[in-house]
Each structure stands twice: as structure tokens, then as C-alpha cells.
Tab-separated table of C-alpha atoms and ligand atoms in Angstrom:
chain	number	residue	atom	x	y	z
A	1	MET	CA	90.211	-14.783	3.005
A	2	HIS	CA	89.504	-13.442	6.499
A	3	THR	CA	86.289	-14.894	7.936
A	4	SER	CA	84.560	-13.568	10.998
A	5	ALA	CA	82.137	-15.082	13.461
A	6	VAL	CA	79.448	-12.410	13.559
A	7	ILE	CA	76.349	-11.536	15.539
A	8	ILE	CA	74.148	-8.721	14.214
A	9	ASP	CA	71.903	-6.804	16.619
A	10	CYS	CA	69.391	-4.675	14.705
A	11	ASP	CA	66.021	-2.911	14.514
A	12	PRO	CA	64.718	-3.382	10.910
A	13	GLY	CA	64.179	-0.745	9.718
A	14	VAL	CA	64.696	-0.015	6.032
A	15	ASP	CA	68.478	0.351	6.155
A	16	ASP	CA	68.839	-2.503	8.645
A	17	GLY	CA	67.043	-4.597	6.012
A	18	VAL	CA	69.635	-3.707	3.389
A	19	ALA	CA	72.424	-4.410	5.901
A	20	LEU	CA	70.964	-7.861	6.574
A	21	LEU	CA	70.649	-8.616	2.847
A	22	LEU	CA	74.334	-7.706	2.440
A	23	ALA	CA	75.378	-9.843	5.406
A	24	PHE	CA	73.255	-12.817	4.306
A	25	ALA	CA	74.840	-12.628	0.828
A	26	ALA	CA	78.392	-12.599	2.254
A	27	SER	CA	78.225	-16.192	3.555
A	28	ASP	CA	81.819	-16.893	2.411
A	29	VAL	CA	83.187	-14.182	4.713
A	30	LEU	CA	80.670	-13.645	7.512
A	31	LYS	CA	79.830	-16.697	9.648
A	32	LEU	CA	76.562	-15.480	11.167
A	33	ARG	CA	76.038	-16.988	14.647
A	34	GLY	CA	72.648	-15.321	14.982
A	35	ILE	CA	70.645	-12.143	14.566
A	36	THR	CA	69.242	-10.399	17.658
A	37	THR	CA	66.512	-7.816	17.296
A	38	VAL	CA	65.510	-4.902	19.497
A	39	ALA	CA	62.783	-2.270	19.809
A	40	GLY	CA	63.872	0.824	17.916
A	41	ASN	CA	62.602	2.041	14.567
A	42	VAL	CA	59.430	0.064	15.297
A	43	ALA	CA	58.288	-2.183	18.166
A	44	ALA	CA	60.261	-5.284	19.143
A	45	THR	CA	57.681	-7.711	17.717
A	46	LEU	CA	57.905	-5.959	14.356
A	47	THR	CA	61.702	-5.753	14.183
A	48	ALA	CA	61.805	-9.504	14.873
A	49	ARG	CA	59.178	-10.258	12.221
A	50	ASN	CA	60.918	-7.986	9.724
A	51	THR	CA	64.252	-9.714	10.322
A	52	CYS	CA	62.653	-13.143	9.707
A	53	LEU	CA	61.047	-11.796	6.508
A	54	ILE	CA	64.351	-10.442	5.162
A	55	ARG	CA	66.024	-13.735	6.142
A	56	GLU	CA	63.400	-15.643	4.103
A	57	ILE	CA	63.877	-13.386	1.058
A	58	ALA	CA	67.636	-13.972	1.331
A	59	ALA	CA	67.061	-17.760	1.643
A	60	ARG	CA	69.147	-17.841	4.845
A	61	GLU	CA	66.810	-19.548	7.311
A	62	ASP	CA	69.913	-21.377	8.579
A	63	VAL	CA	70.639	-18.256	10.684
A	64	PRO	CA	68.616	-18.099	13.942
A	65	VAL	CA	66.798	-14.908	14.983
A	66	TYR	CA	66.213	-13.908	18.628
A	67	THR	CA	63.722	-11.296	19.818
A	68	GLY	CA	65.099	-8.798	22.327
A	69	CYS	CA	64.311	-5.877	24.593
A	70	VAL	CA	61.017	-4.086	24.158
A	71	GLN	CA	62.177	-0.735	25.569
A	72	PRO	CA	65.361	1.218	26.339
A	73	MET	CA	67.224	0.784	29.624
A	74	GLN	CA	65.867	3.957	31.207
A	75	ARG	CA	64.255	6.254	28.632
A	76	LYS	CA	60.834	5.887	27.059
A	77	PRO	CA	60.768	4.266	23.585
A	78	VAL	CA	61.206	6.656	20.657
A	79	GLU	CA	60.276	5.049	17.326
A	80	ALA	CA	61.210	6.220	13.824
A	81	GLY	CA	58.234	4.976	11.825
A	82	HIS	CA	58.225	8.231	9.852
A	83	PHE	CA	61.513	7.076	8.248
A	84	HIS	CA	60.689	3.386	7.946
A	85	GLY	CA	56.930	3.158	7.387
A	86	GLU	CA	54.349	1.647	9.748
A	87	SER	CA	55.631	-1.912	9.159
A	88	GLY	CA	59.261	-0.846	9.518
A	89	LEU	CA	60.118	-2.109	6.007
A	90	GLY	CA	58.831	0.823	3.966
A	91	ASP	CA	56.184	-0.259	1.469
A	92	LEU	CA	57.418	-3.840	1.131
A	93	PRO	CA	54.541	-6.374	1.036
A	94	ILE	CA	54.321	-7.738	4.571
A	95	ARG	CA	53.438	-11.340	5.378
A	96	THR	CA	54.052	-13.739	8.256
A	97	PRO	CA	57.486	-15.334	7.633
A	98	ARG	CA	57.661	-19.122	7.151
A	99	LYS	CA	60.064	-19.379	10.093
A	100	GLY	CA	59.791	-17.121	13.157
A	101	PRO	CA	62.249	-16.176	15.903
A	102	GLU	CA	63.621	-18.681	18.442
A	103	ALA	CA	62.041	-18.941	21.893
A	104	LEU	CA	65.297	-17.872	23.637
A	105	HIS	CA	65.451	-14.151	24.462
A	106	ALA	CA	68.099	-12.169	22.576
A	107	VAL	CA	69.929	-11.164	25.759
A	108	GLU	CA	70.148	-14.805	26.858
A	109	PHE	CA	71.433	-15.755	23.401
A	110	LEU	CA	74.118	-13.055	23.581
A	111	ILE	CA	75.164	-14.251	27.041
A	112	ARG	CA	75.244	-17.919	26.005
A	113	GLU	CA	77.118	-17.259	22.740
A	114	LEU	CA	79.655	-14.737	24.066
A	115	THR	CA	80.527	-16.616	27.273
A	116	THR	CA	81.162	-19.880	25.417
A	117	ALA	CA	82.931	-18.476	22.323
A	118	PRO	CA	86.743	-18.470	22.137
A	119	ALA	CA	88.260	-15.248	23.532
A	120	ALA	CA	87.917	-12.179	21.280
A	121	SER	CA	86.375	-14.259	18.495
A	122	ILE	CA	83.016	-12.615	17.750
A	123	SER	CA	82.434	-9.384	15.816
A	124	LEU	CA	79.303	-7.833	17.266
A	125	VAL	CA	77.538	-5.515	14.792
A	126	ILE	CA	74.917	-3.185	16.294
A	127	THR	CA	72.693	-1.168	13.958
A	128	GLY	CA	69.961	-0.043	16.348
A	129	PRO	CA	69.624	1.097	19.960
A	130	MET	CA	72.200	-0.843	22.000
A	131	THR	CA	69.763	-2.039	24.656
A	132	ASN	CA	70.242	-5.814	24.155
A	133	VAL	CA	74.036	-5.673	24.219
A	134	ALA	CA	74.290	-3.286	27.172
A	135	THR	CA	71.807	-5.399	29.143
A	136	ALA	CA	73.875	-8.543	28.457
A	137	ILE	CA	77.072	-6.733	29.561
A	138	GLN	CA	75.489	-5.501	32.798
A	139	ARG	CA	73.917	-8.905	33.563
A	140	ARG	CA	77.077	-10.931	32.789
A	141	PRO	CA	80.218	-8.757	32.264
A	142	GLU	CA	82.158	-11.867	31.258
A	143	VAL	CA	80.391	-11.696	27.882
A	144	LEU	CA	83.080	-9.164	26.934
A	145	ARG	CA	85.677	-11.939	26.818
A	146	GLY	CA	84.124	-13.297	23.614
A	147	VAL	CA	83.939	-9.930	21.814
A	148	ARG	CA	86.557	-9.304	19.128
A	149	GLU	CA	85.120	-5.829	18.444
A	150	PHE	CA	81.893	-3.884	18.362
A	151	ALA	CA	81.044	-2.441	14.929
A	152	ILE	CA	78.242	0.012	15.530
A	153	MET	CA	76.168	2.342	13.385
A	154	GLY	CA	75.567	5.348	15.601
A	155	GLY	CA	76.617	8.768	16.751
A	156	ALA	CA	77.516	12.004	15.065
A	157	ARG	CA	80.300	14.561	15.358
A	158	SER	CA	80.823	16.970	12.472
A	159	ALA	CA	77.607	15.893	10.727
A	160	GLY	CA	75.335	16.999	13.601
A	161	GLY	CA	72.281	15.005	14.672
A	162	ASN	CA	69.387	13.499	12.718
A	163	ILE	CA	66.786	13.126	15.480
A	164	THR	CA	67.790	16.254	17.437
A	165	PRO	CA	70.338	18.936	16.475
A	166	SER	CA	73.007	17.129	18.469
A	167	ALA	CA	72.077	13.412	18.498
A	168	GLU	CA	71.845	10.535	16.032
A	169	TYR	CA	68.809	8.235	16.450
A	170	ASN	CA	70.433	4.977	17.687
A	171	ILE	CA	72.293	6.757	20.484
A	172	TYR	CA	69.361	9.065	21.285
A	173	ALA	CA	66.923	6.144	21.560
A	174	ASP	CA	69.000	4.526	24.329
A	175	PRO	CA	71.910	6.764	25.462
A	176	HIS	CA	72.480	4.778	28.658
A	177	ALA	CA	73.013	1.606	26.626
A	178	ALA	CA	75.356	3.403	24.240
A	179	GLN	CA	77.459	4.719	27.141
A	180	VAL	CA	77.824	1.136	28.423
A	181	VAL	CA	78.985	-0.209	25.058
A	182	PHE	CA	81.351	2.655	24.181
A	183	ASN	CA	83.057	2.270	27.562
A	184	ALA	CA	82.902	-1.523	28.000
A	185	GLY	CA	86.517	-2.053	26.935
A	186	PRO	CA	86.656	-4.025	23.637
A	187	PRO	CA	87.530	-2.029	20.484
A	188	VAL	CA	84.585	-0.106	19.023
A	189	TYR	CA	84.436	0.763	15.330
A	190	ALA	CA	81.859	3.561	15.178
A	191	PHE	CA	80.127	4.367	11.869
A	192	GLY	CA	78.404	7.653	12.690
A	193	LEU	CA	76.623	10.072	10.408
A	194	ASP	CA	80.008	11.652	9.539
A	195	ALA	CA	80.743	8.498	7.516
A	196	THR	CA	77.304	7.178	6.570
A	197	HIS	CA	76.328	10.479	4.926
A	198	GLN	CA	79.150	9.780	2.432
A	199	VAL	CA	77.304	6.632	1.238
A	200	ARG	CA	74.256	7.674	-0.756
A	201	ALA	CA	71.642	5.528	-2.539
A	202	THR	CA	71.660	7.629	-5.713
A	203	PRO	CA	69.181	6.730	-8.515
A	204	ALA	CA	72.050	5.311	-10.603
A	205	ARG	CA	73.064	3.009	-7.760
A	206	THR	CA	69.521	1.795	-7.036
A	207	ALA	CA	69.012	1.275	-10.780
A	208	ALA	CA	72.065	-1.027	-10.778
A	209	LEU	CA	70.377	-3.108	-8.082
A	210	ALA	CA	67.078	-3.118	-9.975
A	211	ALA	CA	68.860	-4.544	-13.017
A	212	LEU	CA	69.805	-7.688	-11.080
A	213	ASP	CA	67.365	-10.599	-11.078
A	214	THR	CA	67.625	-11.774	-7.513
A	215	PRO	CA	64.963	-11.340	-4.807
A	216	ALA	CA	67.554	-9.831	-2.459
A	217	ALA	CA	68.623	-7.180	-4.985
A	218	GLY	CA	65.016	-6.300	-5.836
A	219	THR	CA	64.167	-6.010	-2.138
A	220	ALA	CA	67.204	-3.818	-1.456
A	221	ARG	CA	66.232	-1.583	-4.351
A	222	ASP	CA	62.625	-1.285	-3.093
A	223	LEU	CA	63.777	-0.452	0.448
A	224	LEU	CA	66.204	2.198	-0.800
A	225	GLU	CA	63.677	3.748	-3.178
A	226	PHE	CA	61.205	4.032	-0.273
A	227	ALA	CA	63.876	5.960	1.667
A	228	ASN	CA	64.718	8.094	-1.386
A	229	ALA	CA	61.080	9.115	-1.771
A	230	LEU	CA	60.951	10.591	1.767
A	231	PRO	CA	61.327	14.385	1.654
A	232	ALA	CA	63.136	14.236	5.022
A	233	ASN	CA	65.981	12.351	3.304
A	234	GLY	CA	66.722	15.267	1.005
A	235	PRO	CA	66.571	15.557	-2.777
A	236	ARG	CA	66.027	12.232	-4.557
A	237	GLU	CA	68.960	12.718	-6.942
A	238	GLN	CA	71.279	13.004	-3.923
A	239	GLY	CA	70.147	9.609	-2.592
A	240	SER	CA	69.312	8.799	1.017
A	241	PRO	CA	72.237	7.943	3.308
A	242	LEU	CA	72.980	4.242	3.675
A	243	HIS	CA	73.594	3.953	7.415
A	244	ASP	CA	73.377	0.349	8.629
A	245	PRO	CA	75.137	-1.464	5.753
A	246	CYS	CA	78.351	0.458	6.583
A	247	PRO	CA	79.591	-1.724	9.483
A	248	ILE	CA	78.733	-4.850	7.468
A	249	ALA	CA	80.603	-3.527	4.411
A	250	TRP	CA	83.593	-2.769	6.658
A	251	LEU	CA	83.687	-6.327	8.014
A	252	ILE	CA	83.744	-7.644	4.439
A	253	GLU	CA	86.080	-5.019	2.932
A	254	PRO	CA	87.850	-2.928	5.655
A	255	SER	CA	89.661	-0.740	3.116
A	256	LEU	CA	86.380	0.998	2.258
A	257	PHE	CA	86.642	3.156	5.390
A	258	GLU	CA	89.149	5.384	7.192
A	259	PHE	CA	89.166	5.995	10.961
A	260	ARG	CA	90.585	8.213	13.687
A	261	ARG	CA	91.253	6.864	17.158
A	262	CYS	CA	89.278	8.579	19.924
A	263	HIS	CA	87.371	8.328	23.163
A	264	VAL	CA	83.586	8.679	23.106
A	265	ASP	CA	81.303	9.688	25.947
A	266	VAL	CA	77.524	9.894	25.631
A	267	GLU	CA	75.266	12.571	27.127
A	268	THR	CA	72.524	10.693	29.002
A	269	GLU	CA	70.782	13.320	31.158
A	270	SER	CA	70.398	16.666	29.332
A	271	ALA	CA	66.927	17.311	27.895
A	272	LEU	CA	68.554	19.359	25.144
A	273	THR	CA	71.502	17.168	24.142
A	274	ALA	CA	70.696	13.620	25.332
A	275	GLY	CA	72.261	11.128	22.928
A	276	HIS	CA	75.097	13.454	21.923
A	277	THR	CA	78.380	11.627	21.274
A	278	ALA	CA	81.334	13.595	22.633
A	279	VAL	CA	84.111	12.417	20.294
A	280	GLU	CA	87.549	13.271	21.793
A	281	PHE	CA	90.429	12.767	19.342
A	282	ARG	CA	92.989	14.290	21.750
A	283	SER	CA	94.680	11.611	23.877
A	284	ARG	CA	94.268	12.084	27.629
A	285	ALA	CA	95.778	10.009	30.445
A	286	ASP	CA	92.363	9.445	32.032
A	287	ARG	CA	90.570	8.394	28.841
A	288	ALA	CA	91.106	5.065	27.041
A	289	GLN	CA	91.085	5.680	23.299
A	290	ASN	CA	89.207	2.446	22.501
A	291	VAL	CA	87.034	3.837	19.700
A	292	GLN	CA	87.873	4.084	15.999
A	293	TRP	CA	85.659	6.828	14.580
A	294	ALA	CA	84.900	6.437	10.854
A	295	THR	CA	85.839	9.681	9.138
A	296	ARG	CA	85.783	8.619	5.487
A	297	ALA	CA	83.697	6.152	3.484
A	298	ASN	CA	84.126	5.038	-0.122
A	299	GLY	CA	80.494	5.323	-1.285
A	300	ASP	CA	81.182	3.901	-4.737
A	301	GLY	CA	83.020	0.983	-3.184
A	302	VAL	CA	80.230	0.194	-0.709
A	303	PHE	CA	77.653	0.110	-3.513
A	304	ALA	CA	79.915	-1.913	-5.801
A	305	LEU	CA	80.257	-4.478	-2.985
A	306	LEU	CA	76.496	-4.495	-2.303
A	307	THR	CA	75.680	-4.893	-6.017
A	308	ARG	CA	78.281	-7.631	-6.538
A	309	LEU	CA	77.140	-9.712	-3.570
A	310	LEU	CA	73.412	-9.290	-4.166
A	311	ALA	CA	73.940	-10.329	-7.802
A	312	GLN	CA	75.396	-13.602	-6.487
A	313	SER	CA	72.599	-14.129	-3.951
A	314	ALA	CA	69.984	-16.852	-4.297
A	315	LYS	CA	67.853	-16.589	-7.432
A	316	ALA	CA	64.072	-16.634	-7.084
B	401	RIB	O1	70.416	7.262	12.449
B	401	RIB	C1	70.333	6.132	11.620
B	401	RIB	C2	69.967	4.920	12.395
B	401	RIB	O2	68.688	5.103	12.984
B	401	RIB	C3	69.847	3.653	11.523
B	401	RIB	O3	70.237	2.540	12.270
B	401	RIB	C4	68.374	3.588	11.212
B	401	RIB	O4	67.925	2.234	11.037
B	401	RIB	C5	67.765	4.137	12.470
B	401	RIB	O5	67.668	3.078	13.381
B	402	CA	CA1	68.828	0.596	12.462
């Protein structure tokens, strides 16, 4: 069985919460070095608290959490509370977690971990604005030596945008950071809306989670049902798209996704199209094709994996 050393950088966030529950349940395959959190869907203090809360529910307080950047590299913060609720975790009961984040800043953790890890040994999953990772790269470019690949939820091509007509939220929230990561050099596996819209939390799928008797499965079901109840996510029977668990599912079961090699540039300046991902499938001498763009996702397979692993997770 292939095991990966993994760092997850996230902004919980309803779907980040489900992604974390999946990753915490996959302890046989994913060796989690740490979770770094960033301002995004909600403020940095809340994404850190939410991560510690999900970690407690998953009974994985062996994994350290590090609080990160409070605002994007250049743009003003743009939150997405309307999709994630005021707390960032939908209508989940909120309490102060037993164990909080470490004192070390997330960027310093990324620098320490990636500059001391064996070469190309760490899979870096990013499911929020890429501010922490881009800041670490700019502060200490040698962090790239430790990166095996970036697996990011972000961007849109044929699916169009979800925060503006042409931009997906994670890229829009910090386009300068995204441009740094896409063009840093290590392979990027990009799970944009083109793929994540093929993975829907239909009522039948959330019912399968509800039938399990583990805190993680019940929490995942509650988070997904909150998203399904939002009119902005479309008709309930269609199910809301499951964005952030996609890169985690890919790490565990790569065959669930198909990709096309490409180069990606990010619009950072235009008022109209900031955050747009220009996905170029045509090979060009002056453009490294270092990005694998997810074009197909096996929605049934992703949910079967999520249900199987959450069924095995710690009982109450
Ligand atoms: O566009 C979807 C992305 O934006 C997800 O990561 C979700 O959590 C929000 O951050
Ligand atoms: Ca997110």
C-alpha cells in the first residue's frame, strides 16, 4: 500500500471539514505531518479553531495544527460565510476544542517541515487560499525541495466561476498566491470546479453516512446537509458539490480521477476577471506543463471511499 507524508493547508469551511474527516480516517495511507490553517471562508482564528474541533471529533489529536496567515498576500480578505455559516462549520454545535493550535506559525511550520524532509517526499494538499504556502515559498524557496506534489482544490475552466463569472473562490481570494504555487515548479494536481462539480452530496449519499454510527460520519453528514440546504448550491436532490475532499480522495485512491496535462496562469490584476485560471492544454516551448488538470471524477467512487473510511473511524 502506497503511503504518503502529507500536510494539509485549509480554511474550514464546511467542505474542508469533510476533507479533514476523510484524511483523519485514512491513517493507514496518509501520514499527516500537520495541518496548517489560513484565513479564507472565515477568519484565521476561526479556521484554526474549526480544524481543532474536527480533529477532536475524529479523535486524531496526535496531528498538530498551526494557525496561518490572516489575510491574502496583496488583496483584501474576501470571506465566504454565506456558504459556510458564521462559525465556518455550518450549523454544527461550536465549542472550544480540548486541544488548540501550536504556538508556531503555519508558515514557519511549513518552512521547518519542508526544508528538513527528504527530497520530494511530502504531498502538500491545499484546500483554501494559497497564502501560507506561497508565503513560505517566497520566504524560503528551498522549501520546494521537500515537495513531492501540490494537490490543490481550486480554479475553473469549462465549469466557469463560483464567486465571479470567471473565478473560483480559492484562487479569487488570493490570486497572487495561486500564481506563485502554480508556477513554483513541483507537479500540481489541480481539482477545479470542472471535476468537483462531478462529485455531489446527493440525499442518498448523505443518508448512507447518516446510517453509520461514528461521530465522524454523523459530522460529515451534518456538514453536507447544511450545504445541501443552501439555495445557492442548487436543488437539494442534485446535492451540493464536494470540493475539498477531492484531492484527499485522490491521494488515497488515484484511479478515482482523470487528468490532462497543462500550464496554468492566474489573472491577478483585472477587476473583472481576477482569479481566473487560464488553463492551456496546448504545449508551448515557453510554458512548462507542470499542472495535471482534473477533467473527470468518479462521484460514486469518492462517496464509497468516504463512507467506507468514516464507517471505520473511531466510535463515540
Ligand atoms: O470554491 C470552493 C472552495 O472555496 C472550497 O475550498 C470551499 O471551502 C471554499 O473555500
Ligand atoms: Ca476550502
